[in-house]
Amino acid sequence: MSDITANLAYESHSIAHHGPRLKISEKIALTAMAIGSMLLALSLIAVNDSTSETLKNLWFNISWALAIGGGGYFALSKHLNDRPGVRNQGKTTDSLTARGAWGWMMGIVFTSFYICLYWFPRQLEGLVRIHDPFSLFMRGRAADEWFVYGTIYTILTLLMGAKAIAKYRHNRYQIIRTSVIMIVQLTFSYLFPVLAAKFSQPEIYFSYLWPLAYDKLFPSSIDHFLHSGAIGYFIIGWFVVGTFIATPVLTYYFGKRWYCSWVCGCGGLANTMGDSWRQVSDKSLKSWKIERWTIHSVLAFIVILTVVLWFEPYLPAAFKEIAFQMRKFYAFVIGAAFSGVVGVGFYPLMGTRVWCRFGCPMAAVLGLLQRFNSRFRITTNGAQCISCGNCSKYCEMGIDVRHYAQRGQNIIRASCVGCGICATVCPRGVLSLENGPLEERYNQEQGLSLLGKTKAQ
Ligand code: SF4
Ligand code: SF4
């Protein structure tokens, strides 16, 4: 009884204040984070080539120390002093998490950053220059916009990953999964390429396979790797084994989650920095129909592009030009505008998996494997479901999980990335991510045929 009273008191306090009140130390941390972020932004206009190394160093250290220290303390304190799990209060009314003014502002900031990164890198010059001393230390050369992007991306994944672990600390799956995401981002997607540059080795992102890294097994790439010594042979082996063996085998055993929710950098950022916006994703039937068209169209395009570029050296001049234009189109429209500007820039407006859901060709391949040849499924204990809707609300892929739960049906959807949040936020323990025999994936609806089989036996 006292637990219920305490919970009610807590809820009414939270509703009244849209969450627990901030402590003094949290206000200080929030201020430090804001000052650090503003200093980073200020570097865009105040720093240039003629700025002294000492000032750049100072600028870099102070701004990042304030942003990381303040942001980290605030996020951890806020969640560790709160009960674990999601908070529904304010999620659909807060300006930041419900497409209000703050949400739009964040969307504009993210989108502007990506537009500059892809098409107007000169606009980022000041920010790049303050990273020069760090870049010299890490890879022996001055910074460029991609080094800065990788650094920011990694810091955000680590910082917000720590926050996600604090938030979902009651759930072992989320703790392990988020820790792996953070480690993979730090090593495979950041330190390895940086160290490769330092030691003049091929700069490879090991976490990307075909079709994301569609050109790594082209004859020209293979030739380049073969001239890079032992590391080159290792890279060729990695891409061959990763694409043709690891991808189908791991997806068969674990579903697409092994990649989309444990390895991929896009999924990593979505599940760490983007966690606050997962409820914004569109759950309508219409968006499900659109996603199937768009994602498979991108996959078809990349398959054709891969084939065309493979044979490019043997094509007549006119076809070479077509191949060039196709490559340009993919890089501009899909690689930059879709995956970057819309994919991340629109986090606060369209949810965190826009790219993974509507465009990523790797997700399309894994989705087809998961849908037709995988042991992965989410099982539902329909009798326990109270139709609260938490699962559907927080599904970043826009899957109406409740629809399946109410009917006690297993969820076998190509788009499910196996993040497990639906199961984590379910107050009744209805959902369970499982791997099991292929022939027993379906139940209930599904159901009837299974029953027939049982009767027949
Ligand atoms: S159905 Fe569950 S596990 Fe799958 S993407 Fe949605 S929230 Fe994640
Ligand atoms: S499955 Fe769980 S979270 Fe989803 S509607 Fe039912 S009780 Fe709520």
Coordinates of C-alpha atoms and ligand atoms in Angstrom, one line a residue:
M1 CA 0.0 0.0 0.0
S2 CA 2.8 2.4 0.9
D3 CA 4.4 1.7 -2.5
I4 CA 1.2 2.6 -4.3
T5 CA 0.9 5.9 -2.3
A6 CA 4.5 6.7 -3.0
N7 CA 4.0 6.1 -6.7
L8 CA 0.9 8.2 -6.8
A9 CA 2.7 11.0 -5.0
Y10 CA 5.6 10.7 -7.4
E11 CA 3.3 10.7 -10.5
S12 CA 1.4 13.7 -9.4
H13 CA 4.6 15.5 -8.6
S14 CA 6.0 14.6 -12.0
I15 CA 2.8 15.6 -13.8
A16 CA 2.7 18.9 -12.0
H17 CA 6.4 19.7 -12.9
H18 CA 6.8 17.7 -16.2
G19 CA 9.4 15.5 -14.5
P20 CA 11.5 15.8 -11.3
R21 CA 12.7 19.2 -10.4
L22 CA 16.3 20.1 -11.3
K23 CA 18.8 20.2 -8.5
I24 CA 21.3 23.1 -8.2
S25 CA 24.1 20.9 -9.4
E26 CA 22.1 19.9 -12.5
K27 CA 21.3 23.5 -13.3
I28 CA 25.0 24.3 -13.1
A29 CA 25.8 21.3 -15.3
L30 CA 23.2 22.3 -17.9
T31 CA 24.6 25.8 -17.9
A32 CA 28.2 24.4 -18.5
M33 CA 26.9 22.3 -21.3
A34 CA 25.2 25.3 -22.9
I35 CA 28.3 27.4 -22.6
G36 CA 30.5 24.6 -24.1
S37 CA 28.1 24.2 -27.0
M38 CA 28.0 27.9 -27.6
L39 CA 31.8 28.1 -27.6
L40 CA 31.9 25.4 -30.3
A41 CA 29.3 27.3 -32.3
L42 CA 31.2 30.5 -31.8
S43 CA 34.4 29.0 -33.3
L44 CA 32.6 28.9 -36.6
I45 CA 32.9 32.7 -36.9
A46 CA 35.8 33.5 -34.5
V47 CA 38.5 31.1 -35.5
N48 CA 40.4 30.9 -38.8
D49 CA 43.8 29.8 -40.3
S50 CA 45.7 32.6 -38.5
T51 CA 44.5 31.7 -35.0
S52 CA 47.4 30.6 -32.9
E53 CA 47.8 27.0 -32.0
T54 CA 47.7 27.8 -28.3
L55 CA 44.3 29.5 -28.7
K56 CA 42.9 26.7 -30.8
N57 CA 44.1 24.2 -28.2
L58 CA 42.5 26.2 -25.4
W59 CA 39.3 26.7 -27.3
F60 CA 39.0 23.0 -28.1
N61 CA 39.8 21.9 -24.5
I62 CA 37.5 24.3 -22.7
S63 CA 34.5 24.0 -25.0
W64 CA 34.6 20.2 -25.1
A65 CA 35.3 19.9 -21.4
L66 CA 32.3 22.1 -20.6
A67 CA 30.0 20.4 -23.1
I68 CA 31.0 16.8 -22.2
G69 CA 31.3 17.4 -18.4
G70 CA 28.1 19.4 -18.1
G71 CA 26.1 17.3 -20.5
G72 CA 27.3 14.0 -19.0
Y73 CA 26.7 15.0 -15.4
F74 CA 23.3 16.4 -16.2
A75 CA 22.1 13.4 -18.2
L76 CA 23.4 10.9 -15.7
S77 CA 22.2 12.7 -12.6
K78 CA 18.8 13.3 -14.1
H79 CA 18.3 9.6 -14.9
L80 CA 20.1 8.0 -12.0
N81 CA 18.0 10.1 -9.6
D82 CA 14.9 9.0 -11.3
R83 CA 13.2 5.6 -11.5
P84 CA 14.6 3.5 -14.5
G85 CA 12.5 3.3 -17.7
V86 CA 10.6 5.7 -19.8
R87 CA 8.6 8.6 -18.6
N88 CA 5.4 9.3 -20.5
Q89 CA 4.7 12.6 -18.7
G90 CA 5.2 15.5 -21.1
K91 CA 6.3 13.3 -24.0
T92 CA 3.5 14.4 -26.2
T93 CA 3.4 18.0 -25.0
D94 CA 7.0 19.0 -24.4
S95 CA 8.4 21.4 -26.9
L96 CA 11.5 19.3 -27.4
T97 CA 10.0 15.9 -27.7
A98 CA 6.7 16.7 -29.4
R99 CA 7.7 18.7 -32.5
G100 CA 7.4 22.0 -30.6
A101 CA 9.6 25.1 -31.0
W102 CA 12.6 23.4 -29.4
G103 CA 12.2 20.3 -31.5
W104 CA 12.1 22.4 -34.7
M105 CA 15.1 24.4 -33.6
M106 CA 17.1 21.3 -32.9
G107 CA 16.0 19.9 -36.3
I108 CA 17.1 23.1 -38.0
V109 CA 20.5 23.0 -36.2
F110 CA 21.1 19.3 -37.2
T111 CA 20.0 19.8 -40.7
S112 CA 22.1 23.0 -41.2
F113 CA 25.1 21.1 -39.9
Y114 CA 24.7 18.3 -42.4
I115 CA 24.1 20.7 -45.3
C116 CA 27.3 22.5 -44.5
L117 CA 29.2 19.2 -44.0
Y118 CA 28.2 17.8 -47.4
W119 CA 27.9 20.9 -49.6
F120 CA 29.4 23.9 -47.9
P121 CA 32.4 22.6 -45.8
R122 CA 34.0 26.0 -45.8
Q123 CA 31.3 27.2 -43.5
L124 CA 32.7 24.8 -40.8
E125 CA 36.2 26.0 -41.2
G126 CA 36.4 27.6 -37.7
L127 CA 35.1 24.5 -36.0
V128 CA 37.5 22.4 -38.0
R129 CA 40.5 24.5 -37.1
I130 CA 40.0 24.2 -33.3
H131 CA 40.3 20.4 -33.8
D132 CA 43.7 20.8 -35.5
P133 CA 45.8 20.1 -32.4
F134 CA 43.8 17.1 -31.5
S135 CA 43.9 15.8 -35.1
L136 CA 47.6 16.2 -35.2
F137 CA 48.0 14.2 -32.0
M138 CA 45.6 11.5 -33.2
R139 CA 46.5 11.1 -36.8
G140 CA 49.5 13.2 -37.5
R141 CA 47.8 15.7 -39.8
A142 CA 45.5 18.8 -39.6
A143 CA 41.8 18.3 -39.1
D144 CA 39.2 18.2 -41.9
E145 CA 35.4 18.3 -41.7
W146 CA 35.1 14.5 -41.7
F147 CA 37.5 14.1 -38.7
V148 CA 35.4 16.7 -36.8
Y149 CA 32.2 14.9 -37.8
G150 CA 33.6 11.6 -36.6
T151 CA 34.7 13.1 -33.3
I152 CA 31.4 14.8 -32.6
Y153 CA 29.5 11.6 -33.7
T154 CA 31.6 9.5 -31.3
I155 CA 31.3 11.9 -28.4
L156 CA 27.6 12.0 -28.8
T157 CA 27.2 8.3 -29.0
L158 CA 29.3 7.7 -25.9
L159 CA 27.7 10.5 -23.9
M160 CA 24.2 9.7 -24.8
G161 CA 24.9 6.0 -24.6
A162 CA 25.9 6.4 -21.0
K163 CA 22.6 8.3 -20.5
A164 CA 20.7 5.4 -22.2
I165 CA 22.3 2.9 -19.9
A166 CA 21.3 5.0 -16.9
K167 CA 17.8 5.3 -18.2
Y168 CA 17.3 1.6 -19.0
R169 CA 19.5 0.3 -16.2
H170 CA 16.8 -2.1 -15.1
N171 CA 17.1 -4.1 -18.4
R172 CA 20.1 -6.3 -19.0
Y173 CA 19.5 -6.4 -22.8
Q174 CA 19.6 -2.7 -23.1
I175 CA 22.7 -2.3 -20.9
I176 CA 24.7 -4.9 -23.0
R177 CA 23.4 -3.7 -26.3
T178 CA 24.1 0.0 -25.6
S179 CA 27.6 -0.9 -24.3
V180 CA 28.4 -2.8 -27.5
I181 CA 27.1 0.1 -29.7
M182 CA 29.4 2.5 -27.8
I183 CA 32.4 0.2 -28.1
V184 CA 31.9 -0.5 -31.8
Q185 CA 31.5 3.2 -32.6
L186 CA 34.6 4.1 -30.6
T187 CA 36.8 1.4 -32.1
F188 CA 35.5 0.3 -35.6
S189 CA 34.1 3.6 -36.7
Y190 CA 36.5 6.0 -35.1
L191 CA 39.8 4.8 -33.7
F192 CA 40.6 2.2 -36.4
P193 CA 40.2 4.7 -39.3
V194 CA 42.0 7.4 -37.4
L195 CA 45.0 5.1 -36.6
A196 CA 45.0 3.8 -40.1
A197 CA 45.4 7.4 -41.3
K198 CA 48.2 7.9 -38.8
F199 CA 50.1 4.8 -40.1
S200 CA 49.3 5.5 -43.8
Q201 CA 47.1 2.4 -44.1
P202 CA 43.8 2.2 -46.0
E203 CA 41.1 4.1 -44.1
I204 CA 38.4 1.5 -43.7
Y205 CA 35.2 1.5 -41.7
F206 CA 34.9 -2.1 -40.8
S207 CA 31.3 -1.9 -39.6
Y208 CA 30.0 -1.1 -43.1
L209 CA 29.6 -4.0 -45.6
W210 CA 27.9 -4.3 -49.0
P211 CA 25.6 -2.6 -50.0
L212 CA 26.5 0.3 -47.7
A213 CA 30.1 0.0 -48.7
Y214 CA 29.2 -0.9 -52.3
D215 CA 32.6 -0.3 -53.9
K216 CA 34.9 -2.2 -51.6
L217 CA 35.0 -5.3 -53.7
F218 CA 35.3 -3.6 -57.1
P219 CA 38.3 -4.7 -59.2
S220 CA 39.9 -1.3 -58.7
S221 CA 39.5 -1.5 -54.9
I222 CA 40.7 -5.0 -54.7
D223 CA 43.8 -4.0 -56.8
H224 CA 44.4 -1.1 -54.3
F225 CA 44.1 -3.4 -51.3
L226 CA 46.4 -6.1 -52.8
H227 CA 49.1 -3.4 -53.0
S228 CA 48.7 -2.5 -49.4
G229 CA 50.3 -5.6 -48.0
A230 CA 48.9 -7.9 -45.3
I231 CA 46.3 -5.4 -44.1
G232 CA 45.0 -5.2 -47.6
Y233 CA 44.5 -9.0 -47.8
F234 CA 42.8 -8.8 -44.4
I235 CA 40.4 -6.1 -45.6
I236 CA 39.4 -8.1 -48.7
G237 CA 38.8 -11.2 -46.5
W238 CA 36.8 -9.1 -44.1
F239 CA 34.4 -7.7 -46.8
V240 CA 34.0 -11.1 -48.5
V241 CA 33.3 -13.0 -45.3
G242 CA 31.2 -10.2 -43.8
T243 CA 29.0 -9.8 -46.9
F244 CA 28.6 -13.3 -48.1
I245 CA 28.8 -15.4 -44.9
A246 CA 28.4 -13.4 -41.7
T247 CA 25.4 -11.4 -42.9
P248 CA 23.1 -14.3 -43.9
V249 CA 24.3 -16.6 -41.1
L250 CA 24.0 -14.0 -38.3
T251 CA 20.7 -12.8 -39.6
Y252 CA 19.4 -16.4 -39.7
Y253 CA 20.3 -16.9 -36.1
F254 CA 19.6 -13.5 -34.6
G255 CA 17.5 -11.4 -37.1
K256 CA 18.7 -8.1 -38.4
R257 CA 19.3 -6.8 -34.8
W258 CA 22.8 -8.1 -34.8
Y259 CA 23.6 -5.4 -37.2
C260 CA 21.0 -2.6 -37.0
S261 CA 20.9 -2.5 -33.2
W262 CA 24.4 -3.7 -32.2
V263 CA 26.9 -2.7 -34.8
C264 CA 25.7 0.0 -37.2
G265 CA 26.7 3.5 -36.5
C266 CA 23.4 5.0 -37.8
G267 CA 21.5 2.7 -35.4
G268 CA 24.0 3.6 -32.7
L269 CA 23.3 7.3 -32.9
A270 CA 19.6 6.7 -33.2
N271 CA 19.5 4.6 -30.0
T272 CA 21.7 7.0 -28.0
M273 CA 21.4 10.6 -29.1
G274 CA 18.0 10.0 -30.7
D275 CA 16.4 8.1 -27.9
S276 CA 14.4 11.1 -26.8
W277 CA 12.6 11.2 -30.2
R278 CA 11.8 7.6 -30.8
Q279 CA 8.1 8.2 -30.1
V280 CA 7.9 10.7 -33.0
S281 CA 8.1 8.0 -35.7
D282 CA 5.0 7.6 -37.8
K283 CA 3.0 4.5 -36.9
S284 CA 0.4 4.7 -39.7
L285 CA -0.4 2.0 -42.2
K286 CA 0.3 4.5 -45.0
S287 CA 3.9 5.0 -43.8
W288 CA 4.4 1.3 -43.7
K289 CA 3.3 1.1 -47.3
I290 CA 5.6 3.9 -48.3
E291 CA 8.6 2.5 -46.4
R292 CA 8.3 -0.8 -48.3
W293 CA 8.4 1.0 -51.7
T294 CA 11.2 3.4 -50.9
I295 CA 13.5 1.0 -49.1
H296 CA 13.3 -1.6 -51.8
S297 CA 13.6 1.0 -54.5
V298 CA 16.9 2.1 -53.0
L299 CA 18.0 -1.5 -52.8
A300 CA 17.2 -2.1 -56.4
F301 CA 19.1 1.0 -57.4
I302 CA 22.2 0.0 -55.5
V303 CA 22.2 -3.5 -57.0
I304 CA 22.0 -2.0 -60.5
L305 CA 24.7 0.6 -59.6
T306 CA 27.0 -2.1 -58.2
V307 CA 26.7 -4.2 -61.4
V308 CA 27.1 -1.2 -63.7
L309 CA 30.2 0.1 -61.8
W310 CA 31.7 -3.4 -61.8
F311 CA 31.7 -3.4 -65.6
E312 CA 32.4 0.3 -66.0
P313 CA 36.0 -0.3 -67.2
Y314 CA 34.7 -2.4 -70.1
L315 CA 31.8 0.0 -71.1
P316 CA 31.8 2.3 -74.1
A317 CA 32.3 6.0 -73.3
A318 CA 28.6 6.9 -73.5
F319 CA 27.7 4.2 -70.9
K320 CA 30.6 5.4 -68.7
E321 CA 29.0 8.8 -68.5
I322 CA 25.7 7.1 -67.5
A323 CA 27.5 5.1 -64.8
F324 CA 29.2 8.3 -63.6
Q325 CA 25.8 10.1 -63.4
M326 CA 24.3 7.2 -61.5
R327 CA 27.1 7.2 -59.0
K328 CA 26.7 11.0 -58.6
F329 CA 23.0 10.7 -58.1
Y330 CA 23.4 8.0 -55.4
A331 CA 26.1 10.0 -53.6
F332 CA 24.1 13.2 -53.7
V333 CA 20.5 12.2 -53.2
I334 CA 20.8 9.0 -51.2
G335 CA 24.2 9.0 -49.5
A336 CA 24.1 12.7 -48.5
A337 CA 20.6 14.2 -48.6
F338 CA 18.6 11.1 -47.5
S339 CA 20.9 9.4 -45.0
G340 CA 22.5 12.5 -43.5
V341 CA 20.3 15.6 -43.9
V342 CA 17.0 13.9 -43.5
G343 CA 18.2 10.8 -41.7
V344 CA 19.7 12.6 -38.8
G345 CA 18.6 16.2 -39.3
F346 CA 15.0 15.3 -39.0
Y347 CA 15.4 13.3 -35.7
P348 CA 13.2 15.7 -33.7
L349 CA 10.5 15.9 -36.5
M350 CA 10.2 12.4 -38.0
G351 CA 11.9 10.1 -35.4
T352 CA 15.3 8.6 -35.4
R353 CA 15.1 5.8 -37.9
V354 CA 13.9 7.6 -41.0
W355 CA 17.0 6.5 -43.0
C356 CA 17.0 2.9 -41.6
R357 CA 13.3 2.6 -42.2
F358 CA 12.8 4.3 -45.6
G359 CA 16.1 4.2 -47.3
C360 CA 19.0 2.0 -46.0
P361 CA 19.8 -0.7 -48.5
M362 CA 21.6 -2.8 -45.8
A363 CA 18.4 -2.7 -43.7
A364 CA 16.5 -3.8 -46.8
V365 CA 18.7 -6.8 -47.4
L366 CA 18.7 -7.8 -43.7
G367 CA 14.9 -7.2 -43.6
L368 CA 14.3 -9.6 -46.4
L369 CA 16.5 -12.2 -44.8
Q370 CA 14.7 -11.6 -41.4
R371 CA 11.3 -11.9 -42.9
F372 CA 11.8 -15.1 -44.9
N373 CA 14.7 -16.9 -43.3
S374 CA 15.4 -16.1 -39.7
R375 CA 14.9 -17.6 -36.3
F376 CA 14.2 -14.2 -34.8
R377 CA 10.7 -13.3 -33.6
I378 CA 9.0 -11.2 -30.9
T379 CA 6.6 -13.4 -29.0
T380 CA 3.6 -11.9 -27.3
N381 CA 1.6 -13.1 -24.3
G382 CA -1.7 -11.6 -25.4
A383 CA -3.7 -12.4 -22.3
Q384 CA -1.4 -10.1 -20.2
C385 CA -1.7 -7.1 -22.6
I386 CA -3.6 -4.1 -21.1
S387 CA -3.5 -2.2 -24.4
C388 CA -1.6 0.7 -22.8
G389 CA 0.2 1.4 -26.1
N390 CA 3.7 2.0 -24.7
C391 CA 5.2 -0.6 -27.1
S392 CA 3.8 1.0 -30.2
K393 CA 4.5 4.5 -29.0
Y394 CA 8.2 3.9 -28.4
C395 CA 8.8 1.7 -31.4
E396 CA 11.3 3.7 -33.5
M397 CA 10.5 1.7 -36.6
G398 CA 6.8 2.7 -36.5
I399 CA 5.5 -0.8 -35.9
D400 CA 2.2 -1.0 -34.2
V401 CA 3.4 -3.6 -31.7
R402 CA 0.2 -3.4 -29.7
H403 CA -1.8 -4.6 -32.6
Y404 CA 0.1 -7.9 -32.5
A405 CA 0.2 -8.1 -28.7
Q406 CA -3.6 -7.7 -28.4
R407 CA -4.0 -10.7 -30.7
G408 CA -1.2 -12.8 -29.1
Q409 CA 0.5 -12.9 -32.5
N410 CA 4.3 -13.2 -32.9
I411 CA 5.9 -10.2 -34.6
I412 CA 7.9 -11.0 -37.7
R413 CA 8.4 -7.8 -39.5
A414 CA 11.2 -7.0 -42.0
S415 CA 11.6 -3.6 -40.5
C416 CA 12.0 -4.6 -36.8
V417 CA 15.6 -3.8 -35.8
G418 CA 15.3 -5.8 -32.5
C419 CA 16.1 -2.8 -30.3
G420 CA 14.0 -4.4 -27.7
I421 CA 12.6 -1.1 -26.4
C422 CA 9.0 -2.4 -26.9
A423 CA 9.7 -5.2 -24.4
T424 CA 11.6 -2.9 -22.1
V425 CA 8.7 -0.3 -21.8
C426 CA 5.9 -2.9 -21.5
P427 CA 4.6 -2.8 -18.0
R428 CA 3.2 -6.3 -18.2
G429 CA 6.1 -8.3 -19.6
V430 CA 4.0 -9.2 -22.6
L431 CA 6.8 -9.1 -25.2
S432 CA 9.9 -11.2 -25.6
L433 CA 12.7 -11.1 -28.2
E434 CA 13.4 -14.7 -29.1
N435 CA 15.3 -16.9 -31.5
G436 CA 13.8 -20.3 -32.1
P437 CA 13.1 -22.9 -34.8
L438 CA 12.2 -21.4 -38.1
E439 CA 9.1 -23.5 -38.6
E440 CA 7.6 -22.4 -35.3
R441 CA 7.9 -18.6 -35.8
Y442 CA 4.2 -18.1 -36.5
N443 CA 1.4 -18.7 -34.0
Q444 CA -2.2 -17.7 -33.7
E445 CA -3.1 -16.0 -37.0
Q446 CA -0.5 -17.9 -38.3
G447 CA -2.3 -19.8 -35.7
L448 CA -4.7 -21.7 -37.7
S449 CA -2.1 -23.5 -39.8
L450 CA -0.2 -24.3 -36.7
L451 CA -3.4 -25.7 -35.1
G452 CA -4.0 -27.8 -38.2
K453 CA -0.6 -29.1 -37.9
T454 CA -1.2 -30.0 -34.3
K455 CA -4.5 -31.7 -35.0
A456 CA -3.0 -33.6 -37.8
Q457 CA -0.3 -34.9 -35.5
Ligands
SF4_1 S1 9.1 -3.9 -32.6 FE1 10.2 -3.6 -30.7 S2 12.3 -4.5 -31.1 FE2 11.3 -4.1 -33.1 S3 12.0 -2.1 -33.7 FE3 10.0 -1.8 -32.7 S4 10.6 -1.4 -30.5 FE4 12.4 -2.2 -31.5
SF4_2 S1 2.2 -5.3 -25.1 FE1 2.7 -4.3 -23.2 S2 3.2 -2.2 -23.8 FE2 2.2 -3.1 -25.5 S3 0.0 -2.4 -25.2 FE3 0.2 -4.5 -24.3 S4 0.7 -4.1 -22.1 FE4 1.0 -2.1 -23.2

